[in-house]
mmCIF file of C-alpha atoms in Angstrom:
data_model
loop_
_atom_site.group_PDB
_atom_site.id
_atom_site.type_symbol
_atom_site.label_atom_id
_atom_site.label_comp_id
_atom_site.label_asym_id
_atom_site.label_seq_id
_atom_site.Cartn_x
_atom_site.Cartn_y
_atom_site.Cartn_z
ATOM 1 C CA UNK A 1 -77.264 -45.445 -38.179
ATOM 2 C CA UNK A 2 -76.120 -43.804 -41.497
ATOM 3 C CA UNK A 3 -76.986 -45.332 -44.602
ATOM 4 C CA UNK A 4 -75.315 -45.640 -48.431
ATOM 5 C CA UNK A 5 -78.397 -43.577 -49.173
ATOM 6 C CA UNK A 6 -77.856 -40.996 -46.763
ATOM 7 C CA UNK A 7 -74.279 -40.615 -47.322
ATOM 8 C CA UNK A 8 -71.123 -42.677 -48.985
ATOM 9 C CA UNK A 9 -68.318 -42.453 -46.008
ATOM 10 C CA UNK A 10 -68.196 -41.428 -42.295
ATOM 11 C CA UNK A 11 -65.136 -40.304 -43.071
ATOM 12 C CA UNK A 12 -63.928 -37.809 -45.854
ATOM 13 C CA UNK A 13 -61.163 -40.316 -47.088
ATOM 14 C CA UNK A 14 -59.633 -38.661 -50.011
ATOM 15 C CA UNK A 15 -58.395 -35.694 -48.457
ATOM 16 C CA UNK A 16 -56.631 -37.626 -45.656
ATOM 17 C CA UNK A 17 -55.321 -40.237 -48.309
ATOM 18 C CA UNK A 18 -54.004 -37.641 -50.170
ATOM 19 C CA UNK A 19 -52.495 -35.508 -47.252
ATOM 20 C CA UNK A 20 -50.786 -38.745 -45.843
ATOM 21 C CA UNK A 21 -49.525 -39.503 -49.437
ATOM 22 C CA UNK A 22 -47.592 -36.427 -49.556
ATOM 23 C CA UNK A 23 -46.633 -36.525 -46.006
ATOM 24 C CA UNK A 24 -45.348 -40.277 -46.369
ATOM 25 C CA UNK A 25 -43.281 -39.133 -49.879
ATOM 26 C CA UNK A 26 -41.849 -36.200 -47.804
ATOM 27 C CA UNK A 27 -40.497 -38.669 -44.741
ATOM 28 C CA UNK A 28 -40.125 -41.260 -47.323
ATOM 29 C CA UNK A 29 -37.594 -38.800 -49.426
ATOM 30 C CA UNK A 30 -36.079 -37.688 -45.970
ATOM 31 C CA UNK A 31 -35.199 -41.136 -45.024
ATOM 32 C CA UNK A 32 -34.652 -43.040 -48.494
ATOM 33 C CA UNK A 33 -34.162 -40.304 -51.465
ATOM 34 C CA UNK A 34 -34.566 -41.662 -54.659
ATOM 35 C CA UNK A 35 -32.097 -40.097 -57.515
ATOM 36 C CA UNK A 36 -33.591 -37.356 -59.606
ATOM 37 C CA UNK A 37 -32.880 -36.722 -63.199
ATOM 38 C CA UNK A 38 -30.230 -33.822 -63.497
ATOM 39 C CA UNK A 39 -29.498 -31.492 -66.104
ATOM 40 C CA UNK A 40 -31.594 -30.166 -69.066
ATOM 41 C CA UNK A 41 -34.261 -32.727 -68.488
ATOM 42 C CA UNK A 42 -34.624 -32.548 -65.306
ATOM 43 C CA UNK A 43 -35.352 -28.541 -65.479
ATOM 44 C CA UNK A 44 -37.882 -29.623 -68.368
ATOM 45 C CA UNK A 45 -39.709 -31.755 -66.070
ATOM 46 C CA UNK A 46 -39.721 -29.124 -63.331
ATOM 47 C CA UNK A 47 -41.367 -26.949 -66.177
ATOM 48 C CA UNK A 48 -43.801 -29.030 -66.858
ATOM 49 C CA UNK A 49 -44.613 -30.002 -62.719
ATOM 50 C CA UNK A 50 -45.244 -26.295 -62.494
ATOM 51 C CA UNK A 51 -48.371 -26.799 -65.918
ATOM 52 C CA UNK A 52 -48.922 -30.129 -64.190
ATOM 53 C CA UNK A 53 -49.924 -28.047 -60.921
ATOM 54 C CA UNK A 54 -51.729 -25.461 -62.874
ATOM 55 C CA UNK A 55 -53.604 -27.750 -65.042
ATOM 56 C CA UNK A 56 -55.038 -30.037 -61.357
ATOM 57 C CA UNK A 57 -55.810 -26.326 -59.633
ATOM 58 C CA UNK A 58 -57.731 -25.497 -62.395
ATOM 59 C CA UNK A 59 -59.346 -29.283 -62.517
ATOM 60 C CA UNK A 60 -60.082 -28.874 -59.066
ATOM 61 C CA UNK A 61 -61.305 -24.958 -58.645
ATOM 62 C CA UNK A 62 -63.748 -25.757 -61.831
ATOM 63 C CA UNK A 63 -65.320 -28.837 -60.292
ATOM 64 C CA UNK A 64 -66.037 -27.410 -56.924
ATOM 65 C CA UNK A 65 -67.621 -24.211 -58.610
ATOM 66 C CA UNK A 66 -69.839 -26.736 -60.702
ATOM 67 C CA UNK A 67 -70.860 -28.766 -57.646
ATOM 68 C CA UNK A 68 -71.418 -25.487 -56.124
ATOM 69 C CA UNK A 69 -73.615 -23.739 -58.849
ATOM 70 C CA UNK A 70 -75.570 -27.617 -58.058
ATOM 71 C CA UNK A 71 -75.934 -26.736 -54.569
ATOM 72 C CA UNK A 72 -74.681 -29.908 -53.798
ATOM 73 C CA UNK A 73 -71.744 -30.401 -51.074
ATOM 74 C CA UNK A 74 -68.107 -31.262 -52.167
ATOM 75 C CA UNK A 75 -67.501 -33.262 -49.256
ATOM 76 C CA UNK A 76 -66.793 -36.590 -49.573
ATOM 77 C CA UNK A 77 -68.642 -37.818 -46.310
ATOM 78 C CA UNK A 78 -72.035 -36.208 -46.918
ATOM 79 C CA UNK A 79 -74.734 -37.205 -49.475
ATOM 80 C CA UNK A 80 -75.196 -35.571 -52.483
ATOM 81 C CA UNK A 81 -78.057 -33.285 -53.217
ATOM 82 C CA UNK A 82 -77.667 -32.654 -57.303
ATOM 83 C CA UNK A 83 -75.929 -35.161 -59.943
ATOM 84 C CA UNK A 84 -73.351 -32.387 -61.420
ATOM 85 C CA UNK A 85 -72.626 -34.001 -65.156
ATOM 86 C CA UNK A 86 -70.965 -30.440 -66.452
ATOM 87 C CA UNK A 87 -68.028 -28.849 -66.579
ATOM 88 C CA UNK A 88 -65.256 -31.040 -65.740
ATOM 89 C CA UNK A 89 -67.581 -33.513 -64.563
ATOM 90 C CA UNK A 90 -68.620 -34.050 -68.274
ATOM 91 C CA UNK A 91 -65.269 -36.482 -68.922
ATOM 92 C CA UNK A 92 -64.640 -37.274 -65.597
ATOM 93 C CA UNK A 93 -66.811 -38.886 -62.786
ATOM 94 C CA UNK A 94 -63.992 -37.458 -60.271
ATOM 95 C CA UNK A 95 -62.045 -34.318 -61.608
ATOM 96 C CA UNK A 96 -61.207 -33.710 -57.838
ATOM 97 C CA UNK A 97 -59.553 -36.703 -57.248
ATOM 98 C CA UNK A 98 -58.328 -36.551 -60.608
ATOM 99 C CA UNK A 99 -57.024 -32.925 -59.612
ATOM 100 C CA UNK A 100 -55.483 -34.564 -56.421
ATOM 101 C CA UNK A 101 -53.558 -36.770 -58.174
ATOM 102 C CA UNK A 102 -52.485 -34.791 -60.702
ATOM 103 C CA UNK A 103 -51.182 -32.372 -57.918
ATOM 104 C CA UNK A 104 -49.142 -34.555 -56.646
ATOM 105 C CA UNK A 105 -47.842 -35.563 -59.790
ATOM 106 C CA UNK A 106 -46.611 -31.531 -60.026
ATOM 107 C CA UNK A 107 -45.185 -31.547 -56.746
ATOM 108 C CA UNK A 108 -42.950 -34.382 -57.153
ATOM 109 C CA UNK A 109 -42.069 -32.890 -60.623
ATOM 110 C CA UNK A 110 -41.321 -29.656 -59.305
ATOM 111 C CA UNK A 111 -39.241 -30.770 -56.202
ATOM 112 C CA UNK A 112 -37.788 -33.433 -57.714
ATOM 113 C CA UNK A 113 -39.163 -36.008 -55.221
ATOM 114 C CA UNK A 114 -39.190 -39.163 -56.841
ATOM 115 C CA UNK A 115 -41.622 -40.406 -54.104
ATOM 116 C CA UNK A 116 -44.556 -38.649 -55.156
ATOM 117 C CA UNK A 117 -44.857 -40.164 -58.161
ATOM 118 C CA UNK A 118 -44.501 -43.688 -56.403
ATOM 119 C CA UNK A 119 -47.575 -42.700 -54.250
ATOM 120 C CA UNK A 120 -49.823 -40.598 -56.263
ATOM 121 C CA UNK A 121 -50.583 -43.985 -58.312
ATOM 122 C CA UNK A 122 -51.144 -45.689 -54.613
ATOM 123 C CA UNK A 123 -53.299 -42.940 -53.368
ATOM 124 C CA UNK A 124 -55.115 -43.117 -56.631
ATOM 125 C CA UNK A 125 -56.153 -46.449 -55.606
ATOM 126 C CA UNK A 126 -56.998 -46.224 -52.278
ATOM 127 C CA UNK A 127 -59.433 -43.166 -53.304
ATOM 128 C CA UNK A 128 -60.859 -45.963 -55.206
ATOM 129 C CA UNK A 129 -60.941 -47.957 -52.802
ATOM 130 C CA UNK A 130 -61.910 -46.160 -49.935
ATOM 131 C CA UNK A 131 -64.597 -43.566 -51.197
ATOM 132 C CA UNK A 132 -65.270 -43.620 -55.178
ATOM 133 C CA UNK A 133 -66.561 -47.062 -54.873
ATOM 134 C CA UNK A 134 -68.452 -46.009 -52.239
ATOM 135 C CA UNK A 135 -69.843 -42.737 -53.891
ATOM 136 C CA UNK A 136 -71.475 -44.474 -56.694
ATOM 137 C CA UNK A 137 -73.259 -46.547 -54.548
ATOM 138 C CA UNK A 138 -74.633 -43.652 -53.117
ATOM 139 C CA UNK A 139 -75.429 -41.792 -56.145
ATOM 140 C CA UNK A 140 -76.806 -44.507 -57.462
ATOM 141 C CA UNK A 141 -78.929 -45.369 -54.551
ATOM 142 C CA UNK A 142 -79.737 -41.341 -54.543
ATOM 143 C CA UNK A 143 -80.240 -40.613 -58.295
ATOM 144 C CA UNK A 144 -81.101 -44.441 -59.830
ATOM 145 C CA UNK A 145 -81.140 -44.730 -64.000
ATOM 146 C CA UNK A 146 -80.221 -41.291 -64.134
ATOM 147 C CA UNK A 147 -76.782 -41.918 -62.236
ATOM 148 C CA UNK A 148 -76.590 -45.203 -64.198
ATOM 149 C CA UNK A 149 -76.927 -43.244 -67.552
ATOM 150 C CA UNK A 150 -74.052 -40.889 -66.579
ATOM 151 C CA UNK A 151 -71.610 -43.674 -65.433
ATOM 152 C CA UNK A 152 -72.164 -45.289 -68.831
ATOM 153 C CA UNK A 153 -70.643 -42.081 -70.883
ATOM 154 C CA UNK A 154 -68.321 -40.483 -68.357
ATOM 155 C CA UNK A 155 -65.433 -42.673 -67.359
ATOM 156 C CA UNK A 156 -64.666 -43.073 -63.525
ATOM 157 C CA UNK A 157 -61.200 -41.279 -63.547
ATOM 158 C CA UNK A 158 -60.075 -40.252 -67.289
#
């Protein structure tokens, strides 16, 4: 039997919550599209999707090369080796799920898919929910006043 101390989930939640976020916005859109804004504005915001994306990739591609310069493993269903406090992990507890969110943010921006915003918010949560809630446990069963230090300056999302 697995432990909090051996690892936070059975299950690496926050890439399925994410994948069935999108998925549910896509049949969600297919089903029951919501308007999008036309015009001008509407080409600004698929401008800005397109930095939004950019800006979670980058979030994302930084984090997992921190966590890997740590040796520690990125998945969300195995204990945790190293506490990584740099790079993007120095204002952010998560920048992955951060980066997840944010990326589906962009998406919806880009494709004009109202839905995605809707659920990025919800999927947000569940991360919460699901896994981050759980991961601290862990890392604080794993790494004690050290862990407890680092969740005292570095908010859990942003």
């Amino acid at each position: 039997m697995s432990t909090i101390d051996d690892r936070p989930n059975t299950l690496p939640w926050p890439p399925m919550i994410y994948v069935a976020a999108a998925a549910l916005a896509l049949i969600l859109n297919w089903q029951l599209p919501l308007p999008w804004i036309p015009g001008p504005f509407g080409e600004f915001l698929f401008a800005v999707g397109w930095l939004v994306v950019a800006g979670a990739l980058a979030i994302d591609i930084t984090a997992m090369r921190a966590m890997r310069r740590a040796r520690t493993t990125i998945m969300p269903n195995r204990g945790s080796d190293h506490l990584v406090t740099s790079g993007p992990f120095s204002f952010t507890r998560n920048p992955i799920y951060v980066g997840n969110t944010m990326l589906m943010i962009g998406i919806g921006l880009i494709a004009g898919i109202v839905w995605f915003l809707l659920l990025a918010p919800v999927a947000a949560y569940a991360t919460t929910k699901l896994a981050i809630e759980r991961e601290e446990r862990h890392l604080e069963a794993r790494f004690g006043k050290k862990y407890r230090d680092y969740r005292k300056k570095v908010r859990r999302w942003i």
